[in-house]
């Protein structure tokens, strides 16, 4: 059961930056200049898809991740992350495109979402994915 708790905690850790990306892109939807709207819409779609995949994994955890063997669970998580690297790569490209446009919005909250929250969410997502991609059995056994 300790393995299942560790995996749930790690998935929660992964869901947090995805929630930032989903929420920021939802709020910014149709509130930004046309020059970045397509990138923002794609970011929104991908972050929501990735978020759904995390929820699906969490919901089907007993069927998807071995809860008896930390070695097997770590390998399954690593594979799951590897299979979703395309999401992270595309999200990074999109945030880069949005930042390169150097748009500043007149509303301070929207500007902060656009120019800080998207980058912050992406940075945290990359950190968590990196951690999960190198996960070892001992990490699951000693997880706190």
Coordinates of C-alpha atoms in Angstrom, one line a residue, residues 41-89:
X41 CA -5.4 27.7 -27.6
X42 CA -3.0 24.8 -28.4
X43 CA -1.4 25.1 -25.0
X44 CA -4.8 25.0 -23.5
X45 CA -5.8 21.9 -25.4
X46 CA -2.6 20.0 -24.7
X47 CA -2.5 20.9 -21.0
X48 CA -6.1 19.7 -20.7
X49 CA -5.3 16.4 -22.5
X50 CA -2.3 15.8 -20.4
X51 CA -4.4 16.6 -17.3
X52 CA -7.0 14.1 -18.4
X53 CA -4.3 11.4 -18.8
X54 CA -3.1 12.0 -15.3
X55 CA -6.6 11.7 -13.9
X56 CA -7.1 8.5 -16.0
X57 CA -3.9 7.0 -14.6
X58 CA -4.9 8.0 -11.0
X59 CA -8.4 6.6 -11.5
X60 CA -7.1 3.3 -12.9
X61 CA -4.0 3.1 -10.7
X62 CA -4.4 -0.5 -9.5
X63 CA -4.7 -1.7 -13.2
X64 CA -1.9 0.4 -14.6
X65 CA 0.8 0.5 -11.9
X66 CA 2.1 -2.5 -10.0
X67 CA 1.5 -1.8 -6.3
X68 CA 3.4 -4.8 -5.0
X69 CA 6.8 -4.2 -6.6
X70 CA 8.5 -0.9 -6.3
X71 CA 10.9 -1.9 -9.1
X72 CA 8.0 -2.6 -11.5
X73 CA 6.1 0.5 -10.4
X74 CA 9.1 2.7 -11.0
X75 CA 9.6 1.2 -14.5
X76 CA 5.9 1.6 -15.4
X77 CA 5.9 5.3 -14.2
X78 CA 9.1 5.9 -16.2
X79 CA 7.4 4.4 -19.3
X80 CA 4.2 6.4 -18.8
X81 CA 6.3 9.6 -18.5
X82 CA 8.3 8.7 -21.6
X83 CA 5.1 8.2 -23.6
X84 CA 4.0 11.7 -22.7
X85 CA 7.2 13.6 -23.3
X86 CA 5.7 14.9 -26.6
X87 CA 3.2 16.9 -24.4
X88 CA 6.0 18.5 -22.4
X89 CA 8.0 19.2 -25.5

